[in-house]
PDB file of C-alpha atoms in Angstrom:
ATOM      1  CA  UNK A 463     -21.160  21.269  25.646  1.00 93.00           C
ATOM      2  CA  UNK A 464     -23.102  18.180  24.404  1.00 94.00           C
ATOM      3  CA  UNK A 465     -22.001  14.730  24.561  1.00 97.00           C
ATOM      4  CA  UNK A 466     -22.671  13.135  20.589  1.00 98.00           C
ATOM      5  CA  UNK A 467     -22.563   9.559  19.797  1.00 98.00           C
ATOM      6  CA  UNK A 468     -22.820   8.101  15.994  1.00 98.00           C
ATOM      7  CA  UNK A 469     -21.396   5.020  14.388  1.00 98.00           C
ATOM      8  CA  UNK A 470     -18.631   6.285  12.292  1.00 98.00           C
ATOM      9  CA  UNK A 471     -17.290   3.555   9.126  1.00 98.00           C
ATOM     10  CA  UNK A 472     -19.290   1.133  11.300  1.00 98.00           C
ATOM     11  CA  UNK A 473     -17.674   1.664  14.438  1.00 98.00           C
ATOM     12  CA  UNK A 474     -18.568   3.650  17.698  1.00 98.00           C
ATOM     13  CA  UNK A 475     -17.377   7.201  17.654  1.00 98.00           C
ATOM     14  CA  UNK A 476     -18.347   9.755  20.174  1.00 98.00           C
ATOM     15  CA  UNK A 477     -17.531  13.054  22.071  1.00 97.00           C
ATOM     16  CA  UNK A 478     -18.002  16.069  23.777  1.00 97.00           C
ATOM     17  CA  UNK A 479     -18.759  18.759  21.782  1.00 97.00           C
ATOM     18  CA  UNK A 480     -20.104  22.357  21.102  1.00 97.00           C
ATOM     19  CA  UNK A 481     -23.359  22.901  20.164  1.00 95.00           C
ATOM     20  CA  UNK A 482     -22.054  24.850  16.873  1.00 97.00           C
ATOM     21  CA  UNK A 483     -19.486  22.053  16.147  1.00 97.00           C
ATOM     22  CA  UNK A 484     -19.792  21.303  12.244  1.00 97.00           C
ATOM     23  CA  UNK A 485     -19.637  17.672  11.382  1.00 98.00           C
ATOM     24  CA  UNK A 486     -17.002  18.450   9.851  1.00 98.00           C
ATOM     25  CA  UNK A 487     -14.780  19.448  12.180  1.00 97.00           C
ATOM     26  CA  UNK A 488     -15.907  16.573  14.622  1.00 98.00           C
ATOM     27  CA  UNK A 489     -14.560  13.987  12.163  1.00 98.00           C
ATOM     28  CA  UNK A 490     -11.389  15.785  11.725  1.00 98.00           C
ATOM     29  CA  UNK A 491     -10.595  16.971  14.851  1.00 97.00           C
ATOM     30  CA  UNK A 492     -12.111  14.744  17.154  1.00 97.00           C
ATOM     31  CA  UNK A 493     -11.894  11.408  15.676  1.00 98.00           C
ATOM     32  CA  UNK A 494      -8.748  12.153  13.664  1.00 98.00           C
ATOM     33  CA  UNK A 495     -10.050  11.485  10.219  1.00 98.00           C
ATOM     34  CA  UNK A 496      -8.645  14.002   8.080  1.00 97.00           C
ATOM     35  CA  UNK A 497      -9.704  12.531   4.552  1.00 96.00           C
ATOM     36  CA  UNK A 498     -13.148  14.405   5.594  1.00 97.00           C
ATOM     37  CA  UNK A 499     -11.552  17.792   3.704  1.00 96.00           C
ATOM     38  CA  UNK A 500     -12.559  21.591   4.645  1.00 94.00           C
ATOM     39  CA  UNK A 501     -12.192  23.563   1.491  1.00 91.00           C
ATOM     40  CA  UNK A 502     -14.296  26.179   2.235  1.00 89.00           C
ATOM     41  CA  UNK A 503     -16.600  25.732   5.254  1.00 79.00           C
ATOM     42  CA  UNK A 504     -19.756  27.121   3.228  1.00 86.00           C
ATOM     43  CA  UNK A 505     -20.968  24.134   1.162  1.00 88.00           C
ATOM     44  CA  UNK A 506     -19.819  25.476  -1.965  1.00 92.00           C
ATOM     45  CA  UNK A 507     -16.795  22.876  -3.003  1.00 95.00           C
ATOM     46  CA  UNK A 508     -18.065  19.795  -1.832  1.00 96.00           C
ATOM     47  CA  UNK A 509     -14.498  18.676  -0.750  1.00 96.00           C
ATOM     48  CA  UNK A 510     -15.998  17.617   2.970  1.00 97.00           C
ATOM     49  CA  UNK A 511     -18.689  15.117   1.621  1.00 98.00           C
ATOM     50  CA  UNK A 512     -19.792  12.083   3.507  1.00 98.00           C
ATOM     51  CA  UNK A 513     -22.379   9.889   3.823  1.00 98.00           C
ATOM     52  CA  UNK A 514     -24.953  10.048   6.679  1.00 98.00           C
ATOM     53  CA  UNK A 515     -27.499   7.578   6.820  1.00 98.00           C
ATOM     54  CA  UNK A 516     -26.559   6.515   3.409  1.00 97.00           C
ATOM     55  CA  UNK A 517     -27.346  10.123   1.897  1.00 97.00           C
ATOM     56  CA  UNK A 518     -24.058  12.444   0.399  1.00 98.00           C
ATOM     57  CA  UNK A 519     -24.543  15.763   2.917  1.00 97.00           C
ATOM     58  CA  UNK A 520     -21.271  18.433   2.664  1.00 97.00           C
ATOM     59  CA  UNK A 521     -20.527  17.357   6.203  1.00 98.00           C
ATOM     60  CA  UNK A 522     -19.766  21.715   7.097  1.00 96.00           C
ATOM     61  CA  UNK A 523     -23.362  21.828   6.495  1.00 95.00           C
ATOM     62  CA  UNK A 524     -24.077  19.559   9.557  1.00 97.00           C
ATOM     63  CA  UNK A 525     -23.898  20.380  13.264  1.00 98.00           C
ATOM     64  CA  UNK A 526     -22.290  16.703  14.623  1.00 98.00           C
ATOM     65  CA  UNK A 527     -25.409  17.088  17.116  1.00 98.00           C
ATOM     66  CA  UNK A 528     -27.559  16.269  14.462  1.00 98.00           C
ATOM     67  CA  UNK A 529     -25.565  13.510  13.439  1.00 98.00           C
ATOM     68  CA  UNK A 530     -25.969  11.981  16.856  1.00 98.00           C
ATOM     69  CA  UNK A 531     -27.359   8.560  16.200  1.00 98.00           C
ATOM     70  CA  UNK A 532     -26.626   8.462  12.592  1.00 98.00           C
ATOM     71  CA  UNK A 533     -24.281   6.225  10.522  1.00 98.00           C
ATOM     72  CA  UNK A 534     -21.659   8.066   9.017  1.00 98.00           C
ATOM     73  CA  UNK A 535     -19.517   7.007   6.068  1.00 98.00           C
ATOM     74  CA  UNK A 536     -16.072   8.877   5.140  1.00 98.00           C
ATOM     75  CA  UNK A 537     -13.768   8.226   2.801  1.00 98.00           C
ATOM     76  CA  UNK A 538     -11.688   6.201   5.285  1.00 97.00           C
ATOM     77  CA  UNK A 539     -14.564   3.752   4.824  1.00 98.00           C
ATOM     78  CA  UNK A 540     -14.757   3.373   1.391  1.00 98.00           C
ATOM     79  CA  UNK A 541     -12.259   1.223   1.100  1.00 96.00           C
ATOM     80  CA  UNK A 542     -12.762  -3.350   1.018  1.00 97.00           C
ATOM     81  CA  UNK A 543     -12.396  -4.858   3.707  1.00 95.00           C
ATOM     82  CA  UNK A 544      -8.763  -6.082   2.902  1.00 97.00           C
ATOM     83  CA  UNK A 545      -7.896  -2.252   3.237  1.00 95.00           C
ATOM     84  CA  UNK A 546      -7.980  -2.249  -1.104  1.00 97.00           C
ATOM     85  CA  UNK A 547      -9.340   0.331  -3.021  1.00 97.00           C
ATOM     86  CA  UNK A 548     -12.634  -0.044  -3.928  1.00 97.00           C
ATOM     87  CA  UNK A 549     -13.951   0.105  -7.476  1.00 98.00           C
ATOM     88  CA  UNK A 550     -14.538   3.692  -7.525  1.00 98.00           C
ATOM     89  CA  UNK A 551     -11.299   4.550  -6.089  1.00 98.00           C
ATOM     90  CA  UNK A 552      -9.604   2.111  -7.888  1.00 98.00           C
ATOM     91  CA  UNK A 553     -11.586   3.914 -11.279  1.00 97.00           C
ATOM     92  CA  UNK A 554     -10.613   7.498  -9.725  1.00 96.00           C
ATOM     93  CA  UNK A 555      -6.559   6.362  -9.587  1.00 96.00           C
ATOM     94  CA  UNK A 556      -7.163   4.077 -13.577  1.00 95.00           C
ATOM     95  CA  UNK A 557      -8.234   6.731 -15.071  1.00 94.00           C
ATOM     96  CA  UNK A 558      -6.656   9.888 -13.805  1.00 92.00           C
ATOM     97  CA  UNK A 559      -9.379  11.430 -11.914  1.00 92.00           C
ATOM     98  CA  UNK A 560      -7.386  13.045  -9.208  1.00 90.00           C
ATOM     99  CA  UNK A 561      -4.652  15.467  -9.535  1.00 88.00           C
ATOM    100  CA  UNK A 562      -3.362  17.295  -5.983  1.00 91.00           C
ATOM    101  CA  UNK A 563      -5.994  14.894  -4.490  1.00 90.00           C
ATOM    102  CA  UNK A 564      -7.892  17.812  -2.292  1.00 93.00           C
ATOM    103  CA  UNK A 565     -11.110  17.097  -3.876  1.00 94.00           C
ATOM    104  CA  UNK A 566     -10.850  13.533  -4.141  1.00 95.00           C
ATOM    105  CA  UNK A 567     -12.925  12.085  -1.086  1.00 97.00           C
ATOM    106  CA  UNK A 568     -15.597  14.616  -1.518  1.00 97.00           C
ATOM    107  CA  UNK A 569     -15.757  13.505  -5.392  1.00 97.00           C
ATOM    108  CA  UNK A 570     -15.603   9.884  -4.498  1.00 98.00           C
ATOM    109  CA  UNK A 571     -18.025  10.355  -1.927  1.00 98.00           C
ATOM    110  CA  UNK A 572     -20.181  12.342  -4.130  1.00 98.00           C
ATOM    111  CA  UNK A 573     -19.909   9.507  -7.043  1.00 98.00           C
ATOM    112  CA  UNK A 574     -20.535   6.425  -4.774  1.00 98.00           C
ATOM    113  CA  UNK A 575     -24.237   8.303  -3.497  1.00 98.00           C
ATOM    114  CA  UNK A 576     -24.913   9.068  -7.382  1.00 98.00           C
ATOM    115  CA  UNK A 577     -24.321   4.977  -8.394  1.00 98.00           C
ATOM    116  CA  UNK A 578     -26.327   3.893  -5.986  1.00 98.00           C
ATOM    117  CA  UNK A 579     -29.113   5.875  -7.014  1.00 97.00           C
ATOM    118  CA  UNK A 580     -28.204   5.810 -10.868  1.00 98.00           C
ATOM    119  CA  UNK A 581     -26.199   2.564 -11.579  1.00 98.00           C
ATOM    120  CA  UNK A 582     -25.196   3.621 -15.269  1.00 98.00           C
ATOM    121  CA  UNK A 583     -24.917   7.357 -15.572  1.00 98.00           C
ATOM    122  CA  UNK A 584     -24.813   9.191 -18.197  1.00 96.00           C
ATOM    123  CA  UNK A 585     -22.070  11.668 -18.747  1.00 94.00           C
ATOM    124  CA  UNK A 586     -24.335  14.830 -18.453  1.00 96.00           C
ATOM    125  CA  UNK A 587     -26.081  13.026 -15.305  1.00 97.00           C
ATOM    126  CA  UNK A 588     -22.769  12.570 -13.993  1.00 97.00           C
ATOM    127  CA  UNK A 589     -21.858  16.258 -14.585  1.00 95.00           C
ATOM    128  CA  UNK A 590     -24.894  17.278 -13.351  1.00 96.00           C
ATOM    129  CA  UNK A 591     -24.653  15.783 -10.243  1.00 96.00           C
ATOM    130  CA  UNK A 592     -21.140  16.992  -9.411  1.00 96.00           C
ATOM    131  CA  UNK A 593     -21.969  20.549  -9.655  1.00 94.00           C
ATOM    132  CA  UNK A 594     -21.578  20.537  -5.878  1.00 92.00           C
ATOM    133  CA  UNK A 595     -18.357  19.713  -5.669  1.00 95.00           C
ATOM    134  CA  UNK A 596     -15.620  21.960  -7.235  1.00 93.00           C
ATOM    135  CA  UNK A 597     -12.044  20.312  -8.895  1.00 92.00           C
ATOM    136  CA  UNK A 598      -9.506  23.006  -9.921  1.00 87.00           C
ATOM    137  CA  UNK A 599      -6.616  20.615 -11.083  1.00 86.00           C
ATOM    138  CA  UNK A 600      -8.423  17.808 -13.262  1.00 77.00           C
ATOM    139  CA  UNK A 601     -10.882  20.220 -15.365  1.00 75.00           C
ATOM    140  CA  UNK A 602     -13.649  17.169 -14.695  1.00 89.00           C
ATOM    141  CA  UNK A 603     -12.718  15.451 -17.452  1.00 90.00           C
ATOM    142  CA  UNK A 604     -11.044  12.096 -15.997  1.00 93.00           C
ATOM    143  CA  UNK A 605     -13.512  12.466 -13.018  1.00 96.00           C
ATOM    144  CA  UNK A 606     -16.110  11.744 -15.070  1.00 95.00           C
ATOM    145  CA  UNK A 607     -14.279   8.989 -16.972  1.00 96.00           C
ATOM    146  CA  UNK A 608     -13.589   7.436 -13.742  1.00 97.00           C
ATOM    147  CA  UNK A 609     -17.016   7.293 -12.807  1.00 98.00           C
ATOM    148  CA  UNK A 610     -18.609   5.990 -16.012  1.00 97.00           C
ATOM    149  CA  UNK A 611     -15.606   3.063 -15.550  1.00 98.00           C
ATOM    150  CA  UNK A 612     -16.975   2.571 -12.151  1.00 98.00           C
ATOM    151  CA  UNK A 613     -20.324   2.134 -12.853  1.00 98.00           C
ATOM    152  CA  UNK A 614     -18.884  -0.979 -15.855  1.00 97.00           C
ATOM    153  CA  UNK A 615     -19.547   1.678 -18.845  1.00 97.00           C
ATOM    154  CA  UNK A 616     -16.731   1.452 -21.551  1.00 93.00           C
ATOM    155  CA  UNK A 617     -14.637   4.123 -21.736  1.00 93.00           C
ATOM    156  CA  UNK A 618     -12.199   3.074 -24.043  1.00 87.00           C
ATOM    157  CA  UNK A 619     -13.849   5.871 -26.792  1.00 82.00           C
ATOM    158  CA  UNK A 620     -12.991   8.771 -24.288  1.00 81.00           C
ATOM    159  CA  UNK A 621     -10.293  10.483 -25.059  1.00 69.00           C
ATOM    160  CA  UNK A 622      -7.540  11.192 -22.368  1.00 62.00           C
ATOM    161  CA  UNK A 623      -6.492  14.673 -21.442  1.00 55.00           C
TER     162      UNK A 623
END
């Protein structure tokens, strides 16, 4: 067992833990914040995505010992300060981009690491970037239509599905 400490939505967060503990599972079970998603514990959906030391890592990827220390973002955090969506989730519920809502944090996650490093995607740059992260309700369409209205593109020429 191994005692882990990180700063979790910029708070203090630790615990005792297994050596094999996924990140994953620390958020979720430990600190009780279940918006961190476990679709398939292999890295292949994307639906657990956070942001560690401002970088989008599939959180079952990551042993919470090697977060110790870090900053960790989840989608709990992505909200304003007033507890209001933020632009991107605000986009995400506009325009559609969520369906069952199983995906959703890991694609909102996944979309807020791609604008900061790309401010104005382009549709294929969006799509390309989301191959990580699998959808089976929305068919990507009005995911990536919420992220181009996020990032202040017009999207007013996109058709709805």
């Amino acid at each position: 067992m191994a005692q882990v400490s990180m700063t979790v939505n910029g708070k203090a967060a630790s615990g005792v833990v297994e050596g094999r503990t996924l990140l994953s599972a620390f958020l979720r079970d430990t600190l009780q914040l279940t918006g961190t998603h476990i679709g398939c514990d292999t890295s292949q959906c994307g639906a657990c995505v956070v942001h560690v030391n401002g970088e989008a890592v599939k959180a079952c990827t990551m042993l919470a010992v090697e977060a110790a220390g870090a900053e960790v973002k989840t989608i709990e955090g992505m909200a304003n300060a007033d507890g209001s969506l933020n632009v991107l989730q605000q986009a995400f519920q506009d325009h559609h981009g969520l369906q069952c809502g199983f995906c959703t944090p890991g694609m909102v996650m996944s979309a807020a690491a791609l604008l900061k490093e790309n401010p104005k995607p382009s549709e294929q740059e969006i799509r390309v970037y989301l191959e990580g992260n699998i959808c089976r309700c929305t068919g990507y369409h009005n995911i990536i239509k919420a992220i181009l209205a996020a990032s202040g593109q017009d999207v007013s020429a996109i058709a709805a599905e």
